[in-house]
Coordinates of C-alpha atoms in Angstrom, one line a residue:
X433 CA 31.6 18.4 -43.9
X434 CA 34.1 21.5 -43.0
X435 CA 31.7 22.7 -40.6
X436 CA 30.7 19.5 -38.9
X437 CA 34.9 18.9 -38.2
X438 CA 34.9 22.5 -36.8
X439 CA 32.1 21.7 -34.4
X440 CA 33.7 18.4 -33.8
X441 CA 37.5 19.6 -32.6
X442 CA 35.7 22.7 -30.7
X443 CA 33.3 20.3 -28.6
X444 CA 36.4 17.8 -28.2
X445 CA 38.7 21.4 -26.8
X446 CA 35.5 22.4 -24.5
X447 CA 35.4 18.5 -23.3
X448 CA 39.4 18.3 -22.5
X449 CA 39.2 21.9 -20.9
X450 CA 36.3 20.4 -18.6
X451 CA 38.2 17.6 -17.5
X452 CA 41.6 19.5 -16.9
X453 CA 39.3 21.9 -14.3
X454 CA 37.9 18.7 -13.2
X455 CA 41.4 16.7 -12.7
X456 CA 42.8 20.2 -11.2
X457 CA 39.7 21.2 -8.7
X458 CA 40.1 17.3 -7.3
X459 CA 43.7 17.7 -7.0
X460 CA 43.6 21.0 -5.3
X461 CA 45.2 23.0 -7.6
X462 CA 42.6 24.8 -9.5
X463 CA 39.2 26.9 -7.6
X464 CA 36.4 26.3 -7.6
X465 CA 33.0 28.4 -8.0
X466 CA 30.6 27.5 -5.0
X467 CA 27.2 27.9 -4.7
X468 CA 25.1 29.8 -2.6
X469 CA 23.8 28.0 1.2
X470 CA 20.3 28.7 -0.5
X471 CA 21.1 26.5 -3.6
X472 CA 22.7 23.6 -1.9
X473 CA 19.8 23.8 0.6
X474 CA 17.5 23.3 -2.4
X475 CA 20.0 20.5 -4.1
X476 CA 20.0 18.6 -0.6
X477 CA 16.1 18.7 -0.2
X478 CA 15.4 17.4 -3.8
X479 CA 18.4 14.6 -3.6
X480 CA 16.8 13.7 -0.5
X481 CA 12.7 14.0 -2.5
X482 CA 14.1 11.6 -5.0
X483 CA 15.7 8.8 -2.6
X484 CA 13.1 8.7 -0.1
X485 CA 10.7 8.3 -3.2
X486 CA 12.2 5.9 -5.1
X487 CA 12.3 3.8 -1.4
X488 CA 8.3 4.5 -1.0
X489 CA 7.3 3.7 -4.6
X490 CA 9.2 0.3 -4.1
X491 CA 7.6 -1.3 -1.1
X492 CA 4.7 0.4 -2.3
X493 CA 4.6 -2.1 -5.2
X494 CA 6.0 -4.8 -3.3
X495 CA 2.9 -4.1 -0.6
X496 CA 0.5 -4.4 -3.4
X497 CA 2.1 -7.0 -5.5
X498 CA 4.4 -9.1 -3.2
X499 CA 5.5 -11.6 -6.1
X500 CA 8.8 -10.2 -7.8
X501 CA 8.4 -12.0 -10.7
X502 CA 4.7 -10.7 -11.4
X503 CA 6.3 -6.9 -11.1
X504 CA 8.6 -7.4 -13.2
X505 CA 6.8 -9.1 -15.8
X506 CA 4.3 -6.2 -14.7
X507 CA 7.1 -3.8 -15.6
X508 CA 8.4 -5.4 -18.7
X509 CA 4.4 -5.0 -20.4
X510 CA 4.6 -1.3 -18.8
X511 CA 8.1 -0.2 -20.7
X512 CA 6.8 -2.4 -24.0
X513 CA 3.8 -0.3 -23.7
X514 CA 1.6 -3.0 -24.1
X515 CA -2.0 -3.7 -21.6
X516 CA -0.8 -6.0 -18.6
X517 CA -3.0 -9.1 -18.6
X518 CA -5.7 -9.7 -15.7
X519 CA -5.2 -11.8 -13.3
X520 CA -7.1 -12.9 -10.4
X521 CA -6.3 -12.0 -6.9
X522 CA -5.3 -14.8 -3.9
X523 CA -8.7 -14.5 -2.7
X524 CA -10.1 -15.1 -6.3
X525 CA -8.5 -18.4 -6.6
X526 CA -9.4 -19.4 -3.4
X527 CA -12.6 -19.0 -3.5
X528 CA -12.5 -20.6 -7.3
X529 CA -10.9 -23.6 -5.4
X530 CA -14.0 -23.5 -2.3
X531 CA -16.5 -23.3 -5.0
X532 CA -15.2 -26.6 -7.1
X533 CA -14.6 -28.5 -3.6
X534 CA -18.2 -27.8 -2.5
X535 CA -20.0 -29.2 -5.5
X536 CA -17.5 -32.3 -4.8
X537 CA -18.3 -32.6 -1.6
X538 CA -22.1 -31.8 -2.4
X539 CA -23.4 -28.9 -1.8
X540 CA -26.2 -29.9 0.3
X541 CA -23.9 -31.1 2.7
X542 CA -22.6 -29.1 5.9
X543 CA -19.6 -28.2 4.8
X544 CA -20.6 -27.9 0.9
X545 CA -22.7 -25.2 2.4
X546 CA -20.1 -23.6 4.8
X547 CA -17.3 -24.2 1.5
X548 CA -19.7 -22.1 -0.8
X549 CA -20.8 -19.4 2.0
X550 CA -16.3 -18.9 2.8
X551 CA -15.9 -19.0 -0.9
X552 CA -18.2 -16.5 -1.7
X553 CA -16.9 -14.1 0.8
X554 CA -13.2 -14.7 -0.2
X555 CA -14.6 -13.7 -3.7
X556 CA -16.0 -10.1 -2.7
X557 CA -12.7 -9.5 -0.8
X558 CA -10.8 -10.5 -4.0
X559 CA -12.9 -8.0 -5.6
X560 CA -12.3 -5.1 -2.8
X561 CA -8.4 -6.4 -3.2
X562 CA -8.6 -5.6 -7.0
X563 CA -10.5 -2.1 -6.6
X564 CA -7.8 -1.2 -4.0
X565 CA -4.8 -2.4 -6.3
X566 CA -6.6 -0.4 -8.9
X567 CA -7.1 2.6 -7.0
X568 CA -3.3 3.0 -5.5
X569 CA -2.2 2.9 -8.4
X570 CA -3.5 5.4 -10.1
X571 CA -3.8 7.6 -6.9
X572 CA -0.3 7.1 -5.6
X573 CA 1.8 4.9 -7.3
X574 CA 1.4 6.3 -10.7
X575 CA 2.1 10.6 -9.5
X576 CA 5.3 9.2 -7.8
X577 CA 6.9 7.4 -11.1
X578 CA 5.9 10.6 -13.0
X579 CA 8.2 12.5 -10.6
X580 CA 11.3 10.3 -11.2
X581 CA 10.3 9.7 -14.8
X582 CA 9.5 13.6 -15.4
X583 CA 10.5 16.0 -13.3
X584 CA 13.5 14.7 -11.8
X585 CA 15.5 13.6 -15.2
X586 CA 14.8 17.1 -16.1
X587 CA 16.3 18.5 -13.1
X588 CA 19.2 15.7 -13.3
X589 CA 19.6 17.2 -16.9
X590 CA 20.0 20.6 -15.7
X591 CA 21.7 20.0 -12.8
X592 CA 24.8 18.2 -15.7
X593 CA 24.3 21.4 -17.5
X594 CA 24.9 23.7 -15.1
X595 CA 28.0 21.6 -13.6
X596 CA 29.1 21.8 -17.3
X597 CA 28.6 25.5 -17.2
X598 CA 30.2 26.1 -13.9
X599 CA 33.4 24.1 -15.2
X600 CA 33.9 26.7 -18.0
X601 CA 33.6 29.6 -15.8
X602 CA 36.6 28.2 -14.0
X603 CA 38.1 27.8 -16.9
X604 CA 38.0 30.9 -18.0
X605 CA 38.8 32.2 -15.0
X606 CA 42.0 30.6 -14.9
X607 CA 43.1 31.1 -18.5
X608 CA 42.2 34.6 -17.9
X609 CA 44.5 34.4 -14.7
X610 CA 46.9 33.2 -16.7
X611 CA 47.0 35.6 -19.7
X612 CA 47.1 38.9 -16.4
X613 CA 50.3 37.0 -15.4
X614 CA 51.6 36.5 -18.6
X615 CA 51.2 40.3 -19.4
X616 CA 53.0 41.7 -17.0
X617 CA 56.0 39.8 -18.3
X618 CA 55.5 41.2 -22.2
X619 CA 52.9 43.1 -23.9
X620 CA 52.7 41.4 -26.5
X621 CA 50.0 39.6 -24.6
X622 CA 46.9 42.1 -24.2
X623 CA 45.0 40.2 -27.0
X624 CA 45.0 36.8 -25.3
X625 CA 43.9 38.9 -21.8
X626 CA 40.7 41.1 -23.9
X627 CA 40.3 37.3 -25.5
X628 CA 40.1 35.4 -21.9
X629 CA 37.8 38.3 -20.4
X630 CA 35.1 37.8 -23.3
X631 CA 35.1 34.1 -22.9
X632 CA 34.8 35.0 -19.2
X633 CA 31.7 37.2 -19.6
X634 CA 30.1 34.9 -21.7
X635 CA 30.6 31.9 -19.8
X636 CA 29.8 34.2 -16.6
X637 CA 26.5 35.0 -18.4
X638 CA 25.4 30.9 -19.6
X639 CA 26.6 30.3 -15.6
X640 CA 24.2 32.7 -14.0
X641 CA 21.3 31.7 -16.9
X642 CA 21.2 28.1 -16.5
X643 CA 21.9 28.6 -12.3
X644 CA 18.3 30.7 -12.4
X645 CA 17.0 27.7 -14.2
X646 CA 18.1 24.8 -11.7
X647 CA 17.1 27.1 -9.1
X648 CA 13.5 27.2 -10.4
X649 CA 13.4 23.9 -10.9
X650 CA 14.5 23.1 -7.7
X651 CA 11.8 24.9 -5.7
X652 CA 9.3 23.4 -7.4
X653 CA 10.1 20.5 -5.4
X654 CA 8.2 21.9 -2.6
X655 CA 5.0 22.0 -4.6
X656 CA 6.1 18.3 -5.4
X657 CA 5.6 17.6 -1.6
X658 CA 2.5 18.9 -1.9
X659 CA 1.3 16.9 -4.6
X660 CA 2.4 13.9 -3.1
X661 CA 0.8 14.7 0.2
X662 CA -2.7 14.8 -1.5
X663 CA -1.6 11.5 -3.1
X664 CA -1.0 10.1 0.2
X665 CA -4.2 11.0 1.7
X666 CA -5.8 9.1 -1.6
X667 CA -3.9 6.7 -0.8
X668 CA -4.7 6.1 3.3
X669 CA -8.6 6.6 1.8
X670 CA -9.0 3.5 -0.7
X671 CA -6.9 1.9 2.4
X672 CA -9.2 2.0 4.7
X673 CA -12.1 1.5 2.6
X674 CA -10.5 -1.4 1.9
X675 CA -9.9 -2.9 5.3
X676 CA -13.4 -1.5 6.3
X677 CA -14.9 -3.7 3.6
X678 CA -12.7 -6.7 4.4
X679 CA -14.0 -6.1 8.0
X680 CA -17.8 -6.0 7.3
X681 CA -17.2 -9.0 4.6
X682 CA -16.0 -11.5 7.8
X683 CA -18.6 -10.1 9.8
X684 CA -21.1 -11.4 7.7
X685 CA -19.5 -14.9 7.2
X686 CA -19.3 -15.0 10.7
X687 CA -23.0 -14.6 11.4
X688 CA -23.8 -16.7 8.6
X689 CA -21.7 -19.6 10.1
X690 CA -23.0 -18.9 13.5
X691 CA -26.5 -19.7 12.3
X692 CA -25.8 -22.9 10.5
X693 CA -28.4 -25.0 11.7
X694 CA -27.4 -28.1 13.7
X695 CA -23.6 -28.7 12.3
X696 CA -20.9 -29.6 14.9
X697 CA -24.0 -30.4 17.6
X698 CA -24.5 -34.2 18.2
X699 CA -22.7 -36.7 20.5
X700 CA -19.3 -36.7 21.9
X701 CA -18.2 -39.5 19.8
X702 CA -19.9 -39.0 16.8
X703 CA -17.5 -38.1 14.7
X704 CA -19.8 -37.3 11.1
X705 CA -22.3 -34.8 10.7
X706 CA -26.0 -35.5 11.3
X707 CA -28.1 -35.9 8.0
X708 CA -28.5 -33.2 5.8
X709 CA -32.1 -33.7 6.5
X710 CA -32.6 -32.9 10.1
X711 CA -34.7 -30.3 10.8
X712 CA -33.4 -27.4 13.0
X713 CA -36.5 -27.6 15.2
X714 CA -35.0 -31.3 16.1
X715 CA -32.0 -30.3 18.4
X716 CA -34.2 -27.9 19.7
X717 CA -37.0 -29.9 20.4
X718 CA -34.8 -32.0 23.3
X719 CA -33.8 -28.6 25.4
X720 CA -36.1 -28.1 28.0
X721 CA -38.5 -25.1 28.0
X722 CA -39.1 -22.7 30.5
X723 CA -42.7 -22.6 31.0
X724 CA -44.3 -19.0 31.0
X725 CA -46.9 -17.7 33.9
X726 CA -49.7 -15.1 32.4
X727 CA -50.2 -14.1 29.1
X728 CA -47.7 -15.4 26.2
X729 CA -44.5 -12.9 25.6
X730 CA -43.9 -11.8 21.5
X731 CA -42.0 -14.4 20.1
X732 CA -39.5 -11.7 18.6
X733 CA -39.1 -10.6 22.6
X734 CA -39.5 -12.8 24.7
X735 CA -36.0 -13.2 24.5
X736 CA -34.8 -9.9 24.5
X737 CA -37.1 -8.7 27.0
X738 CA -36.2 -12.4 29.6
X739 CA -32.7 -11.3 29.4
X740 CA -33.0 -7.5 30.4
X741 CA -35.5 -8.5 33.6
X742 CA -33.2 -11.0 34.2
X743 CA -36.3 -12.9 35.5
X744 CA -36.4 -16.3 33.3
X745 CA -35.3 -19.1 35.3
X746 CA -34.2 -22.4 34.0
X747 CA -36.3 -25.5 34.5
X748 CA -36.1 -27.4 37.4
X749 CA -35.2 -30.2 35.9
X750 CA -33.8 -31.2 32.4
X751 CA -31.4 -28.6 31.7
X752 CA -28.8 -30.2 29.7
X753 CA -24.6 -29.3 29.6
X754 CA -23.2 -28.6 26.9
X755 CA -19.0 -28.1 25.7
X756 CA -17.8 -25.4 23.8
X757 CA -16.3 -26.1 20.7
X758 CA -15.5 -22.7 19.7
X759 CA -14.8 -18.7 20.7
X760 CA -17.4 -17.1 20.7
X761 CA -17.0 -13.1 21.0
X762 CA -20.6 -11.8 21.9
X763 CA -22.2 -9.3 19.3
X764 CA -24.1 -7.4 22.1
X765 CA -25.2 -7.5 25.9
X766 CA -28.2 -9.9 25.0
X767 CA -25.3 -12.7 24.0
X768 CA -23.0 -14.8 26.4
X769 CA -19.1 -14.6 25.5
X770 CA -17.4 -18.1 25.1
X771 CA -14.4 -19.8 24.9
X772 CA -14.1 -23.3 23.8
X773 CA -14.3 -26.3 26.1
X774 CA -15.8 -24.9 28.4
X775 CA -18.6 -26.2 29.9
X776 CA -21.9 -24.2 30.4
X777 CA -25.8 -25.2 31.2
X778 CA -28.2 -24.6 28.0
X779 CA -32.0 -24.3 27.8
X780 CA -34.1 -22.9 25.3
X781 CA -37.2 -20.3 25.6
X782 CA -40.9 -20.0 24.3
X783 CA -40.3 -18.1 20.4
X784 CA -36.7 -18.2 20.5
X785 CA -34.8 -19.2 17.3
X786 CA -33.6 -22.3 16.8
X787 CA -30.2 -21.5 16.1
X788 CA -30.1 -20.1 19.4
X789 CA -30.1 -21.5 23.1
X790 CA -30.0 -19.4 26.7
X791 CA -26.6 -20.7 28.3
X792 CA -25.7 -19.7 32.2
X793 CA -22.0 -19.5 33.4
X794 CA -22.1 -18.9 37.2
X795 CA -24.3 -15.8 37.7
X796 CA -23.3 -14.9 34.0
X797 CA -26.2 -15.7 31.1
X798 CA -27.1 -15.1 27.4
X799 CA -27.8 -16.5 24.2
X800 CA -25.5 -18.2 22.6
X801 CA -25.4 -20.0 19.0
X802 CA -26.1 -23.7 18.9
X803 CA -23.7 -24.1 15.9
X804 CA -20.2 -23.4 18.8
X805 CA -22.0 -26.5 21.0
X806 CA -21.7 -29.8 21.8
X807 CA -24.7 -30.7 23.5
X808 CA -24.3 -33.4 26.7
X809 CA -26.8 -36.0 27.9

């Protein structure tokens, strides 16, 4: 108990000593021990690591999570160390609401069809969402709190201790200043000058220890960089994988619904869809066919090959209009480009699929889906 109420008025002498250097250094009337350009170039360059990082690893999250209540509930399971409970992704629940909506509808119907095809898609890019959630943060996310949870509190710890340090030395250094003048006023103070210059080396000694340490600490912060910069690449790779799935996904669903057989084509006042029995042979049946000279063209060509020559001609008679209900972006140099309601001339050819019509704009021509038409008498 004697020892512990040593320990206890020596640490309470070294804490008022540190504040009367403190007090004095602010007030201008003690000095102060600087540090070399080299060290505050190092204590700039990691104060300016941690801010910038704290900043990225925000909007980070808030880029992959952009509810704040979901991160912090996120964060609570995290410091609770507990597993955070899946959830489905926007995309998920989407496509869980398509899915139900289609089998209400009937999903025999046009747009039960088109609801399930949409839906299924929205699915596999909830699942790419999920994987890229995943990945960023274990690739990124995760390396950048283990530098402010890690590294930097250690350095933020030294950093105390050497300020703590450095505010003895002064201390010393001005009890010491003060013993010199007192000597040379009366002898009888030599002890208290040989007592301030061992308190002076030692505390010169803990200075320059616990400076080497900080300083080590600090330029490992450039090795930090280059941590994080690997993370970052990581992190622009499950990116783009991401965005290159979520391209080729909608790609797909767009070729899908391009080829839905006889939806939005009909009359200009029908307003329903035709039965989910019609044949897709039936709208094609009533465009007129060019006739062929010679020997028959390969169904799978006869397109293609009509196109390239640019020799088909349309019938002389028959041809019907038809309105654009859609944009159409064309997939290659064999399709026509459209924009909606505009009006073009459609006619079909010997083989061609039935999803698919020849349409001429001015000197322009190509296929085009049957699915973006209205069809004219």
């Amino acid at each position: 108990m004697d020892f512990n109420m040593k320990k206890l008025a020596s640490d309470a002498g070294v804490f008022f000593s540190r504040a009367v250097q403190f007090t004095e250094e602010k007030l201008g009337q003690a000095e102060k021990t600087e540090l070399d350009a080299h060290f505050e170039s190092l204590l700039a360059k990691a104060d300016c690591t941690k801010n910038w990082t704290e900043k990225i690893l925000h909007q980070t999250e808030v880029l992959l999570q952009p509810n704040p209540s979901v991160r912090v509930e996120e964060f609570l399971y995290e410091k609770l160390d507990r597993k955070v409970p899946s959830r489905v992704t926007n995309g998920e629940l989407l496509a869980q609401y398509m899915v139900e909506a289609a089998n209400d509808f009937g999903p025999g119907t046009p747009y039960g069809k088109t609801l399930l095809k949409v839906g299924e898609t929205q699915k596999r890019l909830g699942g790419a969402e999920r994987d890229f959630m995943h990945s960023a943060s274990i690739n990124f996310l995760n390396p950048l709190r283990n530098f402010l949870e890690g590294d930097w509190r250690t350095i933020t710890k030294e950093r105390r201790i050497l300020e703590n340090r450095r505010l003895d030395l002064d201390a010393c250094k001005a009890r010491l200043k003060k013993a010199k003048a007192a000597e040379a006023k009366a002898s009888l103070w030599s002890d208290e000058v040989e007592k301030a210059e061992h308190e002076l080396r030692v505390a010169q000694t803990e200075f320059d220890r616990q400076a080497e340490l900080t300083r080590l600490l600090l330029e490992g912060i450039s090795s930090t960089h280059v941590n994080h910069l690997r993370c970052l690449h990581q992190f622009v790779e499950s990116q783009a994988t991401y965005y290159a799935q979520g391209y080729q996904y909608m790609l797909d669903l767009q070729k899908q619904l391009g080829r839905f057989p006889g939806t939005f084509v009909g009359n200009a006042e029908s307003t329903s869809p035709p039965p989910a029995t019609t044949s897709p042979t039936t709208v094609a049946a009533t465009i007129p066919v060019v006739a062929t000279v010679g020997r028959a063209p390969n169904p799978a060509t006869a397109v293609e090959g009509a196109l390239n020559l640019n020799d088909v001609k349309p019938p002389a008679s028959g041809t019907r209009k038809a309105r654009v209900l859609y944009d159409y972006e064309a997939a290659d140099s064999s399709e026509l480009a459209l924009l909606a309601d505009e009006m073009i001339t459609v006619y079909s050819l010997p083989g061609m699929d039935p999803d698919w019509l020849i349409g001429e704009r001015g000197n322009q021509k190509g296929k085009v889906p049957v699915t973006y038409l209205e069809l004219l008498s």
